[in-house]
mmCIF file of C-alpha atoms in Angstrom:
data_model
loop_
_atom_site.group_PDB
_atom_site.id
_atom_site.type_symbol
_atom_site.label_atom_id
_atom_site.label_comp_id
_atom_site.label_asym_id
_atom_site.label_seq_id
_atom_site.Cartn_x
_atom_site.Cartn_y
_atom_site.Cartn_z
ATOM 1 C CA UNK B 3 -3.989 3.197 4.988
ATOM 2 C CA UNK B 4 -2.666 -0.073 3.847
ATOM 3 C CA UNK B 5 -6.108 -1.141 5.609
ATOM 4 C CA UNK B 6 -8.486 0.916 4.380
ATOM 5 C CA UNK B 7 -6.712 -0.369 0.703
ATOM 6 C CA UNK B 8 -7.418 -3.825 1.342
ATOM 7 C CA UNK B 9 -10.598 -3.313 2.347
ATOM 8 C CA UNK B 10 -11.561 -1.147 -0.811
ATOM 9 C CA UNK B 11 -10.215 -3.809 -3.270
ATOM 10 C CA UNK B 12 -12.371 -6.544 -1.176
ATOM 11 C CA UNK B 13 -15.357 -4.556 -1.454
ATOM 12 C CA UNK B 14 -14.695 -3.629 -5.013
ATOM 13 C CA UNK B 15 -14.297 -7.469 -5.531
ATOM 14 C CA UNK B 16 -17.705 -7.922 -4.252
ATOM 15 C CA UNK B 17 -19.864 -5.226 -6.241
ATOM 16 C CA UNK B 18 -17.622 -7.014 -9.139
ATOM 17 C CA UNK B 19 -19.023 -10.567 -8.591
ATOM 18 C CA UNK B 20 -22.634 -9.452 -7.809
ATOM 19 C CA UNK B 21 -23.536 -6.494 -10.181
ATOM 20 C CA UNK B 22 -20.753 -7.144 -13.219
ATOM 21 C CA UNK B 23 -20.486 -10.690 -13.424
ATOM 22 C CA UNK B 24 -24.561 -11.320 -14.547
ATOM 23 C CA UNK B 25 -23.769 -8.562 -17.209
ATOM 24 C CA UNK B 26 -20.384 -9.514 -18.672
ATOM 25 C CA UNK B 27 -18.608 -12.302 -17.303
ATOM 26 C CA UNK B 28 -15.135 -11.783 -19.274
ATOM 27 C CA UNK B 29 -14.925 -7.898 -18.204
ATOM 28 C CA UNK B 30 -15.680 -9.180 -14.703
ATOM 29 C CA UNK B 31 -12.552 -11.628 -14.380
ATOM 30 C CA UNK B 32 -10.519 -8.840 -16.363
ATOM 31 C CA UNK B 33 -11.604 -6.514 -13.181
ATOM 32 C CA UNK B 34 -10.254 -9.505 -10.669
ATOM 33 C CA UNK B 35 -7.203 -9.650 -12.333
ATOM 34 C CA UNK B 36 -6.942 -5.977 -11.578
ATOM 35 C CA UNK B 37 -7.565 -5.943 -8.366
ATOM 36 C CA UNK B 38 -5.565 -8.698 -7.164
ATOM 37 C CA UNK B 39 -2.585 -6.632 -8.599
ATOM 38 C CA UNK B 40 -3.436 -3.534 -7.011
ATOM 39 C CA UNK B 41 -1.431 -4.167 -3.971
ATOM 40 C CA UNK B 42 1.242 -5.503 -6.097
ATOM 41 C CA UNK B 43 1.778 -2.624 -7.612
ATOM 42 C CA UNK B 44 1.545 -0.461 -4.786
ATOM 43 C CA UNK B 45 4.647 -2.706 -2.995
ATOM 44 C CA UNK B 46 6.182 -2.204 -6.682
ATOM 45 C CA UNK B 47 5.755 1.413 -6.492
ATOM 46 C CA UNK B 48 7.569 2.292 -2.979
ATOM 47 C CA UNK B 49 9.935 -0.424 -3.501
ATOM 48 C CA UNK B 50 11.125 0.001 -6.534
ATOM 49 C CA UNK B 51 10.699 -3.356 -7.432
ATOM 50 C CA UNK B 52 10.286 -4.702 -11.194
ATOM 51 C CA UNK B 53 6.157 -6.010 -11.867
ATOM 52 C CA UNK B 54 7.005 -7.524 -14.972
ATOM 53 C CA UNK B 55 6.726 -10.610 -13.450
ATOM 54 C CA UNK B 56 3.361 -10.811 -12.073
ATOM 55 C CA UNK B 57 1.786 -8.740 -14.836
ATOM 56 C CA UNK B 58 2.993 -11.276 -17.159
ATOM 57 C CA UNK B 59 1.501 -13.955 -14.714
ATOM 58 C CA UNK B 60 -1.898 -12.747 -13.706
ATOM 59 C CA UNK B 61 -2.757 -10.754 -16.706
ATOM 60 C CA UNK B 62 -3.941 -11.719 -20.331
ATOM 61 C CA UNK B 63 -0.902 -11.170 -22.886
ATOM 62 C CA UNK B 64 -2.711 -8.172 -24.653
ATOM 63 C CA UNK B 65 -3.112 -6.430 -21.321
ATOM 64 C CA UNK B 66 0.367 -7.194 -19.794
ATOM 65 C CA UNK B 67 1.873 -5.679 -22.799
ATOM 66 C CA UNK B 68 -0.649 -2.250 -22.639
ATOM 67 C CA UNK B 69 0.688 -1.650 -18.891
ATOM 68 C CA UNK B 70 4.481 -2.744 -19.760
ATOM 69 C CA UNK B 71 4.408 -0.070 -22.428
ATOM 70 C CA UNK B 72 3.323 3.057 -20.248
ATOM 71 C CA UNK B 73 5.016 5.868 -20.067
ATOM 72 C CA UNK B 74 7.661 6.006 -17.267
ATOM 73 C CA UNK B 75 5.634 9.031 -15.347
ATOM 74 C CA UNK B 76 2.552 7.138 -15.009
ATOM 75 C CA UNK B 77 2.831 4.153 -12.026
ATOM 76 C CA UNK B 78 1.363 1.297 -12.368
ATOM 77 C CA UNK B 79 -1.315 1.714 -9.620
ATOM 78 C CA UNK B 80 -2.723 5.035 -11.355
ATOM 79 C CA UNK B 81 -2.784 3.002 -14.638
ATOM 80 C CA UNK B 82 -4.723 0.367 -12.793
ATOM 81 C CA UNK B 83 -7.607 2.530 -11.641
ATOM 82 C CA UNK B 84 -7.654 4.293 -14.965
ATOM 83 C CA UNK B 85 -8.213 0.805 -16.547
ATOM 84 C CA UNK B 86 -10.598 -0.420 -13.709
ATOM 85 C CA UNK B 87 -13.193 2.796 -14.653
ATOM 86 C CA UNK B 88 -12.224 1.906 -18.590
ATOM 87 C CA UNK B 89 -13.851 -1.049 -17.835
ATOM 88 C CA UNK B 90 -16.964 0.199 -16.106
ATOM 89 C CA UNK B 91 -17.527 2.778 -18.293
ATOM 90 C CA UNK B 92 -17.532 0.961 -21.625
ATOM 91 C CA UNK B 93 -21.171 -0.133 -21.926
ATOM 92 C CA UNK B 94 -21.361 -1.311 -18.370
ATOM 93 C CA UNK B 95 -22.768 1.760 -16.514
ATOM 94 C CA UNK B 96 -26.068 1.621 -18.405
ATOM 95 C CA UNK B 97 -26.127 -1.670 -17.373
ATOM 96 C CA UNK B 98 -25.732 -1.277 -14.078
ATOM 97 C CA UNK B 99 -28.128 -0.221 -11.062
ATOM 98 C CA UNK B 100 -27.109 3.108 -10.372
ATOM 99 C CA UNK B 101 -26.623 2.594 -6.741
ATOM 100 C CA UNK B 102 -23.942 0.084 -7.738
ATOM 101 C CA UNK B 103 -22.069 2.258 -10.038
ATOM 102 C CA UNK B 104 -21.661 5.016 -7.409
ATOM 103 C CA UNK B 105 -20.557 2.238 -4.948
ATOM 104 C CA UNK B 106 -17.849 0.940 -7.087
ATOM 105 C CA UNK B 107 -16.772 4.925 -8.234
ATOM 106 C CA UNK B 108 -16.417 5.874 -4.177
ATOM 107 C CA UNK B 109 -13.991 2.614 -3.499
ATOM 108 C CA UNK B 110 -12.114 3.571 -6.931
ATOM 109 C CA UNK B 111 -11.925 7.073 -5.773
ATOM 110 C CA UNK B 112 -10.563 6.086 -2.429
ATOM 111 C CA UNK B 113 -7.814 3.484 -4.070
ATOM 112 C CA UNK B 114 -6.647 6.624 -5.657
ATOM 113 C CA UNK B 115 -7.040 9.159 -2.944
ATOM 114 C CA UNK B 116 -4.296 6.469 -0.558
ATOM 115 C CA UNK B 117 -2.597 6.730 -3.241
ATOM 116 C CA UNK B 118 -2.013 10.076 -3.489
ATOM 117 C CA UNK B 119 -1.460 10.102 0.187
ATOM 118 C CA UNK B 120 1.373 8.086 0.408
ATOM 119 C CA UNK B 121 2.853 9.741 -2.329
ATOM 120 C CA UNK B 122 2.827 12.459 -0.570
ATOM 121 C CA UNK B 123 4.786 10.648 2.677
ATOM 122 C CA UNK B 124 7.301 9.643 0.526
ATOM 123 C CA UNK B 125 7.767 12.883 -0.999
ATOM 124 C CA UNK B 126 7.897 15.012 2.089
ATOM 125 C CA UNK B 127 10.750 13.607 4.280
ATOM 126 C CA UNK B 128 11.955 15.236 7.107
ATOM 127 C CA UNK B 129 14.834 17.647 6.123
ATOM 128 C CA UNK B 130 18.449 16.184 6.502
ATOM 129 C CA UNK B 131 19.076 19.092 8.619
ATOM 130 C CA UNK B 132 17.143 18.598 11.504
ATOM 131 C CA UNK B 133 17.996 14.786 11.292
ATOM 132 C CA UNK B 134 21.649 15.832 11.219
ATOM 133 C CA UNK B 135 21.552 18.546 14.043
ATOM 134 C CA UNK B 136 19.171 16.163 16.115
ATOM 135 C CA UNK B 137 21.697 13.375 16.146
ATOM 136 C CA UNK B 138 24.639 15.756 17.101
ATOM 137 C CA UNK B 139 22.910 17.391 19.792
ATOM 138 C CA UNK B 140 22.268 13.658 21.041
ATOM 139 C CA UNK B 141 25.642 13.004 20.899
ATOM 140 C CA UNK B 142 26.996 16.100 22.525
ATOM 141 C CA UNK B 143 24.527 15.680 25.640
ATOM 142 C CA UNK B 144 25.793 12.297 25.906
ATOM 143 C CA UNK B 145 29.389 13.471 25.995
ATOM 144 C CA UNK B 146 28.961 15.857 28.355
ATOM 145 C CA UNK B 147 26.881 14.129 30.644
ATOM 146 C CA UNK B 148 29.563 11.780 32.391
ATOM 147 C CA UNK B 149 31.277 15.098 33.035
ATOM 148 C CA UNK B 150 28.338 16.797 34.777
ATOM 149 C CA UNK B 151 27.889 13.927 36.673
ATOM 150 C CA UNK B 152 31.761 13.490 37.949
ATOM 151 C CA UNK B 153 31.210 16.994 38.966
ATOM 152 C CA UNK B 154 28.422 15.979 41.849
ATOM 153 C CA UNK B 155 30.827 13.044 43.095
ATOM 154 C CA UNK B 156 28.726 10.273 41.406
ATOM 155 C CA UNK B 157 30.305 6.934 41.758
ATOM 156 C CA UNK B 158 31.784 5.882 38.413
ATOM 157 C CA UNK B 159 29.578 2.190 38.320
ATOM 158 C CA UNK B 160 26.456 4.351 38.865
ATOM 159 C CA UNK B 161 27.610 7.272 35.503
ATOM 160 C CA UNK B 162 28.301 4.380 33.581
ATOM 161 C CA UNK B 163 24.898 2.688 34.346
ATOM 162 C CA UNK B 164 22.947 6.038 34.000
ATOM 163 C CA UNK B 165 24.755 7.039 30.823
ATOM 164 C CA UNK B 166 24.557 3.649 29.304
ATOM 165 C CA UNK B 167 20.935 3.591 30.004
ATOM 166 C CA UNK B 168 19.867 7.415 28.902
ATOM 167 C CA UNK B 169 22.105 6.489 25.664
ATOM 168 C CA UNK B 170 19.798 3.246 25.035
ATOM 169 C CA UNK B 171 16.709 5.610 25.695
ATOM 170 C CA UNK B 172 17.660 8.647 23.478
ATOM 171 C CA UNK B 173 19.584 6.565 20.335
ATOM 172 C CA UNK B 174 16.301 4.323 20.372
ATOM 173 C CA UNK B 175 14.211 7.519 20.119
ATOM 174 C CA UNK B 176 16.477 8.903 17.121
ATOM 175 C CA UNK B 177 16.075 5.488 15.181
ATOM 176 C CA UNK B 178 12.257 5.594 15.405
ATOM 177 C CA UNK B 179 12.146 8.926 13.734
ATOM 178 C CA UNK B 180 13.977 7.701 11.415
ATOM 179 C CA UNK B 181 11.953 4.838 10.921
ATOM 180 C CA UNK B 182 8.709 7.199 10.765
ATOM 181 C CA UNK B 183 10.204 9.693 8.304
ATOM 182 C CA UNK B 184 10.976 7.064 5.851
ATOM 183 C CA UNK B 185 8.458 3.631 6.690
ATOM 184 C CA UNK B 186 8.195 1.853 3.520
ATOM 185 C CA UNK B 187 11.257 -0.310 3.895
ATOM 186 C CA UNK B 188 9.319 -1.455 7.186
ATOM 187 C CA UNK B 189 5.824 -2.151 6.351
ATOM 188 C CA UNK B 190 5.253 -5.701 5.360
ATOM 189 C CA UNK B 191 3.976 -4.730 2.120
ATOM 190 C CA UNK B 192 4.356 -8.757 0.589
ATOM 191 C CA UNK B 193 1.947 -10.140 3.554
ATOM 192 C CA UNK B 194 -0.264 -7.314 2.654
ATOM 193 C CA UNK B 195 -0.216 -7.458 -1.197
ATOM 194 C CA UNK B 196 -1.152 -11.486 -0.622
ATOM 195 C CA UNK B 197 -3.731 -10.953 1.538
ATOM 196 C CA UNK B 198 -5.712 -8.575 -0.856
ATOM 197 C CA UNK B 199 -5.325 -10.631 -3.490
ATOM 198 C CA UNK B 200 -6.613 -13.407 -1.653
ATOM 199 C CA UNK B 201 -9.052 -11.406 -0.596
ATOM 200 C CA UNK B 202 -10.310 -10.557 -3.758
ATOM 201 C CA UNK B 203 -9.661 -14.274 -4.905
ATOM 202 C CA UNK B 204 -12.513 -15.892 -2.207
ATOM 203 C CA UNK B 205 -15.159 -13.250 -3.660
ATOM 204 C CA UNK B 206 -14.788 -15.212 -7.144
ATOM 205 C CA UNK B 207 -14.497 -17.975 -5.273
ATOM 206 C CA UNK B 208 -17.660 -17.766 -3.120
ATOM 207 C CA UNK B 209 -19.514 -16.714 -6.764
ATOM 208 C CA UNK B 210 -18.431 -20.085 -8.372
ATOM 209 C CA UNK B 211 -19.161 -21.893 -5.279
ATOM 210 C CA UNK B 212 -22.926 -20.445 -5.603
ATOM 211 C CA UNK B 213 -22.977 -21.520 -8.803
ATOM 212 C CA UNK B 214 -22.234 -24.788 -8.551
ATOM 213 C CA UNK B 215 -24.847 -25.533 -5.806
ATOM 214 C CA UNK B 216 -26.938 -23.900 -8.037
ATOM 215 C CA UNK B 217 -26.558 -26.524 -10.956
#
């Protein structure tokens, strides 16, 4: 998903440069900003990490103090697509080819769509319950085990080798559905956040580039 994200915000990047930027160069570095926080705020979101920081950075001071002053219940990533179709929508569309519009709508609408996805993850953990009674019935087969096997005669070196080995197997097992129920913490959400905003950085990039051969 984190994918498919960075691959919506470079291809939004490029439908910006080529379609927005002949029409209205300002809203089109407005958009850039936007996107290049996107991720941002996404690692903000499931992290619980404070965006003041970049917002203040990347965005104009007018702008950064709109998003500061949301309300609490609407994340920042929301906000951002909201403000992303603001800025298509006012006076742009007509300007637009029509093909383009619809282009830029469908990567919006799947920004928003991940979104709501991995909402949804973090919402809907697995319940303590089965975590708890997982882990005990882990523990109890583990217990007994050395017993069953004294009971067939095993040599002791040989229990403590299978036992220490089946315990390495199982516990390992436990940990990575632990790890899957609750994979935010895990993901490397920084590497990913930088490289859609680079991303979305070399698309303005190439366009000045173009430009410059051009003069």
């Amino acid at each position: 998903m984190w994918g498919k994200m960075i691959s919506n915000t470079k291809s939004l990047a490029q439908l910006v440069t080529i379609y927005v930027w002949n029409k209205d160069s300002d809203r089109a570095i407005l958009m850039g900003r936007y996107l290049s926080l996107y991720l941002w705020f996404m690692k903000g979101y499931f992290r619980q990490e404070d965006a003041t920081p970049i917002i203040t950075t990347l965005l104009p001071p007018e702008e950064a103090a709109w998003l500061l002053n949301l309300p609490s219940d609407m994340p920042l990533p929301t906000a951002t697509v909201w403000r992303l179709r603001q800025l298509m929508a006012g006076g742009l569309i007509e300007k637009l080819p029509r093909t383009a519009s619809h282009a830029m709508e469908d990567r919006l609408w799947h920004l928003e769509s991940i979104f709501g996805t991995l909402k949804r993850i973090m919402g809907s953990p697995i319940p303590p319950t089965y975590t708890r009674h997982t882990s005990r019935v882990l523990c109890l087969f583990l217990g007994l085990l050395p017993v069953a096997l004294m009971g067939n005669k095993t040599e002791p070196t040989t229990i403590y080798i299978m036992v220490s080995l089946l315990a390495y197997i199982f516990v390992g097992i436990d940990e990575i559905g632990v790890e899957i129920e609750h994979p935010f913490p895990l993901i490397p959400m920084f590497y990913l956040a930088r490289a859609a905003q680079t991303n979305v950085q070399n698309q303005y990039r190439a366009l000045q580039l173009q430009q410059s051969r051009r003069l």
